mmCIF file of C-alpha atoms in Angstrom:
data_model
loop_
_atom_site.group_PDB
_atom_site.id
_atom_site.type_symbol
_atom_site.label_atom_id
_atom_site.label_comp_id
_atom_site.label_asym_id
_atom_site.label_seq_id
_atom_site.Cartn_x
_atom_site.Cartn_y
_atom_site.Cartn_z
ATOM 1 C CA UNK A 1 3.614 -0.940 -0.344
ATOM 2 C CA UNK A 2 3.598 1.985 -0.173
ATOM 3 C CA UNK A 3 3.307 2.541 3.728
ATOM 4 C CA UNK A 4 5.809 -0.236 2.494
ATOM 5 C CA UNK A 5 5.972 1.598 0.848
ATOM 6 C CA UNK A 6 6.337 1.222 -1.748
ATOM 7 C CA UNK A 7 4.712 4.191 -3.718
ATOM 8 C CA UNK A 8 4.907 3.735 -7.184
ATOM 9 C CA UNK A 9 6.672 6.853 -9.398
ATOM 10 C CA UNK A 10 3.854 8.799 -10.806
ATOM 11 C CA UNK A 11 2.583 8.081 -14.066
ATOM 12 C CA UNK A 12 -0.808 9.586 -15.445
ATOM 13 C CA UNK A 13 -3.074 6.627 -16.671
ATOM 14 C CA UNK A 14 -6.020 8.095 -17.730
ATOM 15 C CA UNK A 15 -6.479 4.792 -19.934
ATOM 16 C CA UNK A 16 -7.212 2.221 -17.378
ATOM 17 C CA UNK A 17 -10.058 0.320 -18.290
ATOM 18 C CA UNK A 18 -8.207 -0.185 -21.918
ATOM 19 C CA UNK A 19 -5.141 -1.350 -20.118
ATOM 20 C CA UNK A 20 -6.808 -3.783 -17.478
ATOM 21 C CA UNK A 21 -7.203 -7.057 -17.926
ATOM 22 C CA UNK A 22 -11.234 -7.476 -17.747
ATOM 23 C CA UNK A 23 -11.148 -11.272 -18.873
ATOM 24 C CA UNK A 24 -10.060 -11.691 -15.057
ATOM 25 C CA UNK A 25 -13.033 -10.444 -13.691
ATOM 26 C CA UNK A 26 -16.304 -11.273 -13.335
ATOM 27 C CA UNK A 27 -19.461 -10.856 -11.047
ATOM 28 C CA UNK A 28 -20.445 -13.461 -8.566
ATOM 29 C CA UNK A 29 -23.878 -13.533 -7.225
ATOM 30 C CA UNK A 30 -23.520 -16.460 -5.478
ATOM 31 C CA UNK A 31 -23.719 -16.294 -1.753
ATOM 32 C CA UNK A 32 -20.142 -16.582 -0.008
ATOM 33 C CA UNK A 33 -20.167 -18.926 3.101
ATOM 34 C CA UNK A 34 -18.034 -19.176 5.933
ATOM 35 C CA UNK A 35 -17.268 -16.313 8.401
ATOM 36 C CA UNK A 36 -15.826 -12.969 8.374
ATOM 37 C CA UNK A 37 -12.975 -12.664 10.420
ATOM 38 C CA UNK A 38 -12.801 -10.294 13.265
ATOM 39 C CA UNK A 39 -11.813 -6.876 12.520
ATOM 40 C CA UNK A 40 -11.564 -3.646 14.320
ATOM 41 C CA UNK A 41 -14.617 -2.110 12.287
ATOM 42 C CA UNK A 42 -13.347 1.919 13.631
ATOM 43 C CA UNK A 43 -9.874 0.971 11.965
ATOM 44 C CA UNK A 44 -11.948 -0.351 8.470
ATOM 45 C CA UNK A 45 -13.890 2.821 9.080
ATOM 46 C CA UNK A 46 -11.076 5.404 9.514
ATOM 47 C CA UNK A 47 -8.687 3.910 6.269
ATOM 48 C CA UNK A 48 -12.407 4.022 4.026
ATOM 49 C CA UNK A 49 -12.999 7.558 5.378
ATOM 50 C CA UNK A 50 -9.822 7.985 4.425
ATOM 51 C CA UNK A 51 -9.873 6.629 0.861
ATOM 52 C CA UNK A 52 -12.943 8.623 0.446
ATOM 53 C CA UNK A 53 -11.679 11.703 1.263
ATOM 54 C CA UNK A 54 -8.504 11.514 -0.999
ATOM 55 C CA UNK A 55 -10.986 10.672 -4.029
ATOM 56 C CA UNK A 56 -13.244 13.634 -2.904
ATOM 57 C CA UNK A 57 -10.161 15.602 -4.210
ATOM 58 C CA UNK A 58 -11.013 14.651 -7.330
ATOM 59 C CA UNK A 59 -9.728 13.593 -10.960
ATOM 60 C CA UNK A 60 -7.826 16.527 -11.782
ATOM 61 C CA UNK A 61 -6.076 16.369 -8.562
ATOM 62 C CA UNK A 62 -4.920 12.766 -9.216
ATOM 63 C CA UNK A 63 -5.450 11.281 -12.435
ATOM 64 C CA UNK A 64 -3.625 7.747 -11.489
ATOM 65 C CA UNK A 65 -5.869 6.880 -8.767
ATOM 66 C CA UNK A 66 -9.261 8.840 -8.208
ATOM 67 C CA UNK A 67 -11.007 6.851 -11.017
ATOM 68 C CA UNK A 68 -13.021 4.188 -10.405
ATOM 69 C CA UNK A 69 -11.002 1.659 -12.002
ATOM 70 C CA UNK A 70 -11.956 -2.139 -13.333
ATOM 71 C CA UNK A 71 -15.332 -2.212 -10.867
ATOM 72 C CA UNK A 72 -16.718 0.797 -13.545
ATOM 73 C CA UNK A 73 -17.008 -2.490 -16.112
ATOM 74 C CA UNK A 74 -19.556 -3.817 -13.817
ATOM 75 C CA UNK A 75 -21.689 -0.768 -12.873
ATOM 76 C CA UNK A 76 -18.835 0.378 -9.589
ATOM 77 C CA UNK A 77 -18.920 3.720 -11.607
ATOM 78 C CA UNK A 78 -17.066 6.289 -8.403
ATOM 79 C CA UNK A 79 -20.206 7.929 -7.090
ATOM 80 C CA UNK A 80 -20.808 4.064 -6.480
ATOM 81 C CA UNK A 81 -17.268 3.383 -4.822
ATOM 82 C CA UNK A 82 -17.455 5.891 -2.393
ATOM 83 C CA UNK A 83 -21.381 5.238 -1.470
ATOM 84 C CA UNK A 84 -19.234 1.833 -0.495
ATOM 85 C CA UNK A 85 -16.937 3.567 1.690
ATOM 86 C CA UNK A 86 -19.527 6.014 3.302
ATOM 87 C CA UNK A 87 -21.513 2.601 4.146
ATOM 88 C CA UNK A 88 -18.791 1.258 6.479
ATOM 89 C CA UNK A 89 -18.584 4.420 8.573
ATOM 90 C CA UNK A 90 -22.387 4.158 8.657
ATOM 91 C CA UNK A 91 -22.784 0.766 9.840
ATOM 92 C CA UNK A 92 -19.898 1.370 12.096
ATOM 93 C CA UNK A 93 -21.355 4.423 13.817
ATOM 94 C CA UNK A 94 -25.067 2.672 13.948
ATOM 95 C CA UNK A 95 -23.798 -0.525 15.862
ATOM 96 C CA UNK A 96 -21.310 1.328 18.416
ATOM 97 C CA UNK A 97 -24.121 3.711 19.188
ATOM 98 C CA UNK A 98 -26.697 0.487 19.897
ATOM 99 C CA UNK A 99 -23.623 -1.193 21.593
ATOM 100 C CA UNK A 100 -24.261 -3.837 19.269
ATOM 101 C CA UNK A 101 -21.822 -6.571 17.576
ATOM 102 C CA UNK A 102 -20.480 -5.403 14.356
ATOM 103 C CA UNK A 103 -22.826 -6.263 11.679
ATOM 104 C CA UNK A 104 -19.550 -5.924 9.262
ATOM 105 C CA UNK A 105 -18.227 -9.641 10.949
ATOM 106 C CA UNK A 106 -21.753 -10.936 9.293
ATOM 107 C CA UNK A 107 -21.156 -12.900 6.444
ATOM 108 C CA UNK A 108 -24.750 -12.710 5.480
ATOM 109 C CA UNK A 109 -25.135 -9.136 6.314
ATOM 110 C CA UNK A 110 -21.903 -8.968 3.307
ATOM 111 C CA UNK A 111 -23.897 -11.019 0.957
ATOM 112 C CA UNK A 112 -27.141 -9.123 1.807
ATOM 113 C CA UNK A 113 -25.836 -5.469 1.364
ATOM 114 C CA UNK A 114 -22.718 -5.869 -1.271
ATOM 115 C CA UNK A 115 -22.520 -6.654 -5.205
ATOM 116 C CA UNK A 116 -19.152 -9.216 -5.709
ATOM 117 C CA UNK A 117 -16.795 -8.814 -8.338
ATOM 118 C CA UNK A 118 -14.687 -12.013 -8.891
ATOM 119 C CA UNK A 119 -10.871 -10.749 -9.092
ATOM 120 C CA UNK A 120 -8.823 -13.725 -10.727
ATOM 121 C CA UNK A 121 -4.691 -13.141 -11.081
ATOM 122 C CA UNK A 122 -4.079 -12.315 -14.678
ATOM 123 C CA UNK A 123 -1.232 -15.182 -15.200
ATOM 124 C CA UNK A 124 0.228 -13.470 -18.421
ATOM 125 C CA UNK A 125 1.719 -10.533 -16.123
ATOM 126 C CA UNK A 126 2.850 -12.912 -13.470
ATOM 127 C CA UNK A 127 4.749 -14.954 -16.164
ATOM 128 C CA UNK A 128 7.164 -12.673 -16.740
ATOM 129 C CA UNK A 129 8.256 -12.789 -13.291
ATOM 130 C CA UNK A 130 8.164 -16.065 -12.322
ATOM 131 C CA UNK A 131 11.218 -17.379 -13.569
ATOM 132 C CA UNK A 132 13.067 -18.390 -9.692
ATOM 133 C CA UNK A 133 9.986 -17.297 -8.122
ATOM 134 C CA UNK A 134 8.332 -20.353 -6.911
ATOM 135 C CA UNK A 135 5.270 -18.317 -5.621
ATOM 136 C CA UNK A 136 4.439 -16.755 -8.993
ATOM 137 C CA UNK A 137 5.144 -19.806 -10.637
ATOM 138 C CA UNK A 138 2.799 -21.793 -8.357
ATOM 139 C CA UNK A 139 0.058 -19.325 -8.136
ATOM 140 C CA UNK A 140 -3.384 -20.826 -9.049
ATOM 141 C CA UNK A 141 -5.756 -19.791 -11.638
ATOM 142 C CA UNK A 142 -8.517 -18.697 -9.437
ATOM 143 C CA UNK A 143 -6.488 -16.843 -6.663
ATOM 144 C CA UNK A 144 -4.185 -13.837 -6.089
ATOM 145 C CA UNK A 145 -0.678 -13.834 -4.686
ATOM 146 C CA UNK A 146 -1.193 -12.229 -1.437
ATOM 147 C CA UNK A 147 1.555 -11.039 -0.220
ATOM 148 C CA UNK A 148 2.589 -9.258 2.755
ATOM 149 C CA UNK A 149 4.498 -5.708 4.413
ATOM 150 C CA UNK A 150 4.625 -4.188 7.594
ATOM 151 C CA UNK A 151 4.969 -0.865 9.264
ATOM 152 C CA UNK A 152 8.973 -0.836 10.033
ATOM 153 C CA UNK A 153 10.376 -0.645 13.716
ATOM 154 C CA UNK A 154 13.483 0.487 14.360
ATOM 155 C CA UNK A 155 16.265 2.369 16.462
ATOM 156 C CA UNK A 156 17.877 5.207 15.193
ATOM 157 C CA UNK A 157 20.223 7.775 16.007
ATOM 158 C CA UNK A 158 20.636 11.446 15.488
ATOM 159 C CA UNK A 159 24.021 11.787 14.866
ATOM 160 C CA UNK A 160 25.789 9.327 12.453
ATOM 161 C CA UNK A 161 27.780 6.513 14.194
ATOM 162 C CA UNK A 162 29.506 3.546 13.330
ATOM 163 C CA UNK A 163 26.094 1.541 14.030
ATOM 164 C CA UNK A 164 23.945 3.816 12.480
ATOM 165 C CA UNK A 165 26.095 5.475 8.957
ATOM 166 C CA UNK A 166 23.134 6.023 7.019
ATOM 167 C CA UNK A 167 20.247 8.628 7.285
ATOM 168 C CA UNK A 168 17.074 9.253 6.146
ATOM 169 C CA UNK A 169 16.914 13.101 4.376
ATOM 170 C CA UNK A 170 14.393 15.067 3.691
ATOM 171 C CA UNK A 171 14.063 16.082 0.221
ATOM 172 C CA UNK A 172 16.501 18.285 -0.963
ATOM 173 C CA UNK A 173 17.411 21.836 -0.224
ATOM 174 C CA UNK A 174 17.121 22.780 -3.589
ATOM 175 C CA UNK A 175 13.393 21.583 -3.612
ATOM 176 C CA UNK A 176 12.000 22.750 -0.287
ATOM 177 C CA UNK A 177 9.802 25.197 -1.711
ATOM 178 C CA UNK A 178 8.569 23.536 -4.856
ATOM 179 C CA UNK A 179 4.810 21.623 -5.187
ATOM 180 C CA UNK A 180 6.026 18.084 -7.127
ATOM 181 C CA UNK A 181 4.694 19.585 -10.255
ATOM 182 C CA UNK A 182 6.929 22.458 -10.158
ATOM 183 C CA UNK A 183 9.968 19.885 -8.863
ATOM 184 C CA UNK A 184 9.277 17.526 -11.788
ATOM 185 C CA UNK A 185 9.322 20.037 -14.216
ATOM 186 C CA UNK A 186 13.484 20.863 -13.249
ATOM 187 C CA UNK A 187 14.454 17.017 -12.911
ATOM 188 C CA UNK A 188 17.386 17.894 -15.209
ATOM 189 C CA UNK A 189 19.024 19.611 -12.534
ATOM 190 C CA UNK A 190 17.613 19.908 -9.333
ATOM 191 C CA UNK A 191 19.575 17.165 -6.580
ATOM 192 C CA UNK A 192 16.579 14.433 -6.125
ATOM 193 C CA UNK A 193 17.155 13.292 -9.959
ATOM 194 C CA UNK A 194 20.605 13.297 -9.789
ATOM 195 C CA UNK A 195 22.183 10.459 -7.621
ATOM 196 C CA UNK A 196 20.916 6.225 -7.203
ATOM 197 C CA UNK A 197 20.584 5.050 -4.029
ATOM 198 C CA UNK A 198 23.965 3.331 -4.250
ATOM 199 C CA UNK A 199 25.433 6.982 -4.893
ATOM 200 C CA UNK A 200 23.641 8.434 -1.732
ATOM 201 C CA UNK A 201 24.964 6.063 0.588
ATOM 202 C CA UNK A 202 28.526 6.557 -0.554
ATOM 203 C CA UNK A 203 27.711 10.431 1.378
ATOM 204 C CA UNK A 204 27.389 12.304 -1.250
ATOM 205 C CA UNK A 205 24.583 14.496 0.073
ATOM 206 C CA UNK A 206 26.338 15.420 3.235
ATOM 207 C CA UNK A 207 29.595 16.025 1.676
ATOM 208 C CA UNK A 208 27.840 18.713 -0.892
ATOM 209 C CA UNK A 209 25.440 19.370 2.046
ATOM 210 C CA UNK A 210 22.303 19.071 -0.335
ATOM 211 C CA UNK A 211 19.798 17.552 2.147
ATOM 212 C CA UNK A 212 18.756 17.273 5.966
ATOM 213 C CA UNK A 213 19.832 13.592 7.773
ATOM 214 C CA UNK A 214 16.501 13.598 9.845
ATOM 215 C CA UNK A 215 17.804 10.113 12.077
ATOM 216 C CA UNK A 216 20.181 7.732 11.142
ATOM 217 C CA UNK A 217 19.852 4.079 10.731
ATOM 218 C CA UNK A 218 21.540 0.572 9.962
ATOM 219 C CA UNK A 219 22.003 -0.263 6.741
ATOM 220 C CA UNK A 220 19.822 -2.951 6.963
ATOM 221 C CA UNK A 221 16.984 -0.806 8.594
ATOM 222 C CA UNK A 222 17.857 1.603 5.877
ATOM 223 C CA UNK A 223 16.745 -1.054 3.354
ATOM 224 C CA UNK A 224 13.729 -1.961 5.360
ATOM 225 C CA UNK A 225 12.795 1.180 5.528
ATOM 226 C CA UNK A 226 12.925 2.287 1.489
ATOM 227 C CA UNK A 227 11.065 -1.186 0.856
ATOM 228 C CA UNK A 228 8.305 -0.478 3.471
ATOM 229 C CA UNK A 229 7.863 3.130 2.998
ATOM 230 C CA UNK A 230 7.400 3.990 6.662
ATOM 231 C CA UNK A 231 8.939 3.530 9.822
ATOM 232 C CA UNK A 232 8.651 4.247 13.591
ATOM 233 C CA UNK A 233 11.743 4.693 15.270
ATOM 234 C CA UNK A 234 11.602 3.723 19.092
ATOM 235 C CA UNK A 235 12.802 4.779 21.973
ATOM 236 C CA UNK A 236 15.132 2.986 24.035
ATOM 237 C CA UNK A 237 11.968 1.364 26.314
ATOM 238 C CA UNK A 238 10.509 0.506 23.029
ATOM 239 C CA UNK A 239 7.612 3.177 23.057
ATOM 240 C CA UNK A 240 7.217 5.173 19.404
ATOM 241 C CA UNK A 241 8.869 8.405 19.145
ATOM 242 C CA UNK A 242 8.186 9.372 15.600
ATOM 243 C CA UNK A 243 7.272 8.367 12.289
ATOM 244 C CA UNK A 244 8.885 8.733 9.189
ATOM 245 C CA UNK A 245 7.077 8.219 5.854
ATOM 246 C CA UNK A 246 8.248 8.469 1.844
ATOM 247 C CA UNK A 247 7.657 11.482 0.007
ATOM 248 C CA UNK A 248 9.363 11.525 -2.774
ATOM 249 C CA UNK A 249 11.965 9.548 -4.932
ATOM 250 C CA UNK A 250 14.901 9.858 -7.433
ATOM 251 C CA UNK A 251 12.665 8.640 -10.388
ATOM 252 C CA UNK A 252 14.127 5.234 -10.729
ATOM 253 C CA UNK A 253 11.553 2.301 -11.327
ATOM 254 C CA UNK A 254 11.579 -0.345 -9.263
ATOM 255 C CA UNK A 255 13.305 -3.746 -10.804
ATOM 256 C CA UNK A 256 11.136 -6.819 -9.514
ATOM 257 C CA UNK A 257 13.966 -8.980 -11.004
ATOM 258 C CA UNK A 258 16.440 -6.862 -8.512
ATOM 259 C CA UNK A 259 17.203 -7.919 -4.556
ATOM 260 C CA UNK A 260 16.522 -4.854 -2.325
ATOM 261 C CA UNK A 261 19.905 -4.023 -1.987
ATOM 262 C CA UNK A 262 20.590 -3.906 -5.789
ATOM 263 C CA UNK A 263 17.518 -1.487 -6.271
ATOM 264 C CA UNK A 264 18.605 2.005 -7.634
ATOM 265 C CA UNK A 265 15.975 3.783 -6.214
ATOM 266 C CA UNK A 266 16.263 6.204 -3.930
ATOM 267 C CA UNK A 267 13.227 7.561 -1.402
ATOM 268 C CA UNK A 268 13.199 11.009 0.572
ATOM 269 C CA UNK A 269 11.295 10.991 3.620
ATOM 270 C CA UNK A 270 8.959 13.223 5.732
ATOM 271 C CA UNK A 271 8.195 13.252 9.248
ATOM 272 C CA UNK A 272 4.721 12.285 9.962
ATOM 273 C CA UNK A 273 2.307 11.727 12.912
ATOM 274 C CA UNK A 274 0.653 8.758 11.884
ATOM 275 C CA UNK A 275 1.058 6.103 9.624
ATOM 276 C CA UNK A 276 0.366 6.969 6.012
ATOM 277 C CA UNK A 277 -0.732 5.032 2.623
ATOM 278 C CA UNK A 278 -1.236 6.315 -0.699
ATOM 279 C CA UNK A 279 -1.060 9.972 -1.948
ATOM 280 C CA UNK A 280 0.623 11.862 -5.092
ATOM 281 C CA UNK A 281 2.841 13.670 -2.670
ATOM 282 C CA UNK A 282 3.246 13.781 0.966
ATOM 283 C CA UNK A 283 1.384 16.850 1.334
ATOM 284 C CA UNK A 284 -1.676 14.298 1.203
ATOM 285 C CA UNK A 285 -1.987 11.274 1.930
ATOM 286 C CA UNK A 286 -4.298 8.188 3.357
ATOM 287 C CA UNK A 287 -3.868 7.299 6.741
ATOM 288 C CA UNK A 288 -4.094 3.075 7.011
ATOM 289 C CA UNK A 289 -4.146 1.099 9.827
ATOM 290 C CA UNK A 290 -2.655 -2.542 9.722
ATOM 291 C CA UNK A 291 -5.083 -5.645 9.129
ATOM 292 C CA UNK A 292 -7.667 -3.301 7.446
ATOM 293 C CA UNK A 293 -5.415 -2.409 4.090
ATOM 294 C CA UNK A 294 -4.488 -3.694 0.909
ATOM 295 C CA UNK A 295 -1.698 -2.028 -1.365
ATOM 296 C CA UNK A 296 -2.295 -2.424 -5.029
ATOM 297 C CA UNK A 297 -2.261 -1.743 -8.737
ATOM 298 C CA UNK A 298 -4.392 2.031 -7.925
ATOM 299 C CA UNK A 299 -4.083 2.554 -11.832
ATOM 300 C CA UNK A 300 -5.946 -0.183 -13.006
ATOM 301 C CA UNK A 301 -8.204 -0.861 -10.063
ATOM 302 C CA UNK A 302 -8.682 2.695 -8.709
ATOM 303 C CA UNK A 303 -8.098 3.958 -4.761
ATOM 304 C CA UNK A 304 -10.485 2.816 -2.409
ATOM 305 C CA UNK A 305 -11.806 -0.516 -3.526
ATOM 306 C CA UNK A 306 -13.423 -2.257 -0.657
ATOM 307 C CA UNK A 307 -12.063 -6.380 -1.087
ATOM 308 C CA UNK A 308 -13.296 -9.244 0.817
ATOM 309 C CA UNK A 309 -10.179 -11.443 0.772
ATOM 310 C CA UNK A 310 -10.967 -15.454 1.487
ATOM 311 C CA UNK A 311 -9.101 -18.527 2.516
ATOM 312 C CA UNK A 312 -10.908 -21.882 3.831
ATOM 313 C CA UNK A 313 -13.855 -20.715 3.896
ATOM 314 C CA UNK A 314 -12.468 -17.313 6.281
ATOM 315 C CA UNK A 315 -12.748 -13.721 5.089
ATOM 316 C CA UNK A 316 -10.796 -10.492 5.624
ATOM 317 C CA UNK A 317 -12.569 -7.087 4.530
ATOM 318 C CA UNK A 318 -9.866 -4.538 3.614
ATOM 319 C CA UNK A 319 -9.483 -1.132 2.139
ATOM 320 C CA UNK A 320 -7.549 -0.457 -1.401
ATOM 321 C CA UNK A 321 -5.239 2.488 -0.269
ATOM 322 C CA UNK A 322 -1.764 1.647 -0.851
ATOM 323 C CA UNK A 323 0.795 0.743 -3.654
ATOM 324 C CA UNK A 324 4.068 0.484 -4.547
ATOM 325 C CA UNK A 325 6.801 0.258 -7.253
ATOM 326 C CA UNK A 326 5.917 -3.573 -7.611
ATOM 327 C CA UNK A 327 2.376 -3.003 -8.612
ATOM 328 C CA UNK A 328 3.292 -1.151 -11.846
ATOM 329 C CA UNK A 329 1.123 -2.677 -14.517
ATOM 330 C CA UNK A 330 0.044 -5.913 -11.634
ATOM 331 C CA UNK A 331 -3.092 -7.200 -11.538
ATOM 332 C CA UNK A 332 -2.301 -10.274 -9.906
ATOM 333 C CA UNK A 333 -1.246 -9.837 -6.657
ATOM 334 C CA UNK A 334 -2.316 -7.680 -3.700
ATOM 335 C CA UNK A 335 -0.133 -6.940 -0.273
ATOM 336 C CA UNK A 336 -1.485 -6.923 3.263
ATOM 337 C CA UNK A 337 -0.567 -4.544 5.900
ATOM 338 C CA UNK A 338 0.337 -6.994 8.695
ATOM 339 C CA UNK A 339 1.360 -4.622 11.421
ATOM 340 C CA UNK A 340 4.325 -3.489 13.223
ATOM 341 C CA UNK A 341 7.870 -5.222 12.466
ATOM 342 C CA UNK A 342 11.251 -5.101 13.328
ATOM 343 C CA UNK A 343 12.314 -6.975 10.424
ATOM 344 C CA UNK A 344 10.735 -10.524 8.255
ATOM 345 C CA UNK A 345 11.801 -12.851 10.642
ATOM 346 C CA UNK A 346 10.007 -11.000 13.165
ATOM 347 C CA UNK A 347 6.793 -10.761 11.158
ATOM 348 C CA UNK A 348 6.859 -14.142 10.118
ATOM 349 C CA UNK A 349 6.723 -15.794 13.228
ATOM 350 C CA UNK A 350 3.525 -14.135 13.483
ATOM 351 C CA UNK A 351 2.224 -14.764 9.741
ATOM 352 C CA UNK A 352 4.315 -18.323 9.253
ATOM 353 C CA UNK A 353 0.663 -20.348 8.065
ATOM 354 C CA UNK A 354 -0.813 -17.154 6.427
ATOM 355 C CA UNK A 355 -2.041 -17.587 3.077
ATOM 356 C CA UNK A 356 0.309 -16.669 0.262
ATOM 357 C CA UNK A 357 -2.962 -17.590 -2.002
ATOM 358 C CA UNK A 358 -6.433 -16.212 -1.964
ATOM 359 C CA UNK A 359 -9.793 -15.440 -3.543
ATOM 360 C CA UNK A 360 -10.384 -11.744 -4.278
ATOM 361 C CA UNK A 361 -13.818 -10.171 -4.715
ATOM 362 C CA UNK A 362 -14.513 -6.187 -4.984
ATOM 363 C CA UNK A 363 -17.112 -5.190 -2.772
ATOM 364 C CA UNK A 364 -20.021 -2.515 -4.324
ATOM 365 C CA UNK A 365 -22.557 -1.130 -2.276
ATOM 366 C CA UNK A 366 -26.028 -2.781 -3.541
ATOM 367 C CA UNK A 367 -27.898 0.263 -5.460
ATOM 368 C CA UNK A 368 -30.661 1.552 -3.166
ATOM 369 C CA UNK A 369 -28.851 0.188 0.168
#
């Protein structure tokens, strides 16, 4: 997702609110009880600022996700959606400079300040998944499949050894120089559209020497890595050296009906300084922080939503800003950014009795709030 990443292969959808499902939402005025649960409100802050700032860019920048999606059916037009966004930072800013509590970990404040649209799973996508996969088949009418990716950890090497045989590479020589509008317009024959993953591994780019090995890795970090779309390699003490995020890919869909390791897909990556979310193209993208993010279905529900996500009576507040080859035409499940892994068993020792069900509602900024 895709830090996971997961970012899905771009397709222009200027048709979104013909293509989403709007029988699956709904808005809820009634007041939601329980309690928020605590959040770093500077992290919610920085991925909305974030968010906002990519959709600033505009429409004609990025047609697949600066829209303002679904919510637009229930007066979220994007002037709307970003008012949302600018509202966190606000009450963020306002309570550190009183040295208040965050009025953000308020359920009332929520119910007080934000609109709710009801998000339920649209079951007729998920059916066509399901078969052996008991958590789509299981999923309840009234709540999403939530599922859940990290930010990789790993080791790696810079030089290939018997340990560590495969490499993250930039993208290609042969592409260096070219914006991905001017790279997509020579698929036929520049390097990037020319081998699966399966065929990369074999060596093929450093026998032709077509692309840069930027650190080498395990094959099963490798795999980790392409599913999660970013990962910080460590040092040998275990403090974070550098981070590597995905930039672009050999134009091979992702198979939800395919194991990782079956996937054709291929992703080049770019060294970064931070971890990074959604964008077109690695020239731009949204930094995320873990706990605060959501990766999604950005062509049907637009960047930036603002989600309240609840279980028993609890509620997370998260930030729309990711996606991923598995949310291709999926409006029934979301992904939460859990933090920093080594691999799953790692992560779910941490997130064994998370929810793998829950209630979504889109968040809108009240008009004249």
């Amino acid at each position: 997702m895709n830090v996971r990443f997961l970012i899905i292969s771009l397709l222009v959808i200027s048709s979104y609110p013909v293509l989403a499902n709007e029988s699956n939402f709904s808005v809820d005025n009634k007041p939601v009880t329980g309690k928020i649960v605590p959040l770093n409100s500077q992290d919610l802050c920085d991925v909305a600022a974030g968010a906002k700032a990519y959709l600033d860019k505009g429409e004609d920048y990025d047609a697949l996700a600066n829209h303002a999606g679904i919510s637009e059916s229930f007066g979220g037009n994007l002037v709307r959606v970003k008012a949302t966004l600018s509202f966190i930072c606000k009450i963020n800013q306002e309570d550190k400079h009183s040295s208040r509590p965050s009025r953000l970990h308020d359920i009332n404040f929520i119910n007080q300040h934000f609109e709710r649209v009801r998000w339920r799973p649209d079951q007729e996508q998920s059916a066509k998944f399901s078969h052996q996969k008991p958590l789509l088949k299981n999923m309840p009418a009234d709540k999403l499949l939530l599922t859940k990716y990290y930010i990789k950890k790993a080791t790696g090497s810079l030089a290939k050894s018997s340990d560590t045989p495969h490499a993250l590479y930039e993208i290609p020589y042969d592409e260096q120089s070219l914006t991905l509008e001017q790279a997509d317009a020579k698929k036929a024959s520049i390097t990037r559209y020319q081998y699966t993953k399966q065929q990369v591994l074999t060596g093929v780019l450093d026998k032709q020497g077509l692309a840069k090995p930027m650190v080498w890795l395990s094959r099963d970090n490798l795999e980790d890595t392409l599913m999660q779309g970013t990962v910080m390699i460590e040092d040998n003490h275990g403090k974070a050296m550098h981070f590597y995020n995905v930039h672009r890919n050999n134009g091979i869909g992702y198979d939800r009906n395919l194991k990782k390791e079956q996937q054709g897909r291929y992703w080049y990556f770019k060294q970064t300084n931070s971890v990074l979310g959604y964008g077109k193209d690695a020239s731009y993208k949204v930094p995320i922080k873990p706990l605060v993010t959501v990766a999604g279905d950005l062509a049907h529900l637009g960047l930036g939503k603002l989600i309240m996500l609840s279980h028993n009576n609890e509620h997370r507040l998260v930030v729309l800003a990711d996606t991923g080859g598995a949310f291709e035409n999926n409006q029934y499940q979301l992904d939460y950014l859990g933090g920093y892994f080594y691999n799953w068993q790692d992560y779910i020792k941490t997130y064994r009795n998370f929810p793998d069900y829950v209630e979504s509602r889109i968040l809108l900024l009240k008009e004249g709030h």
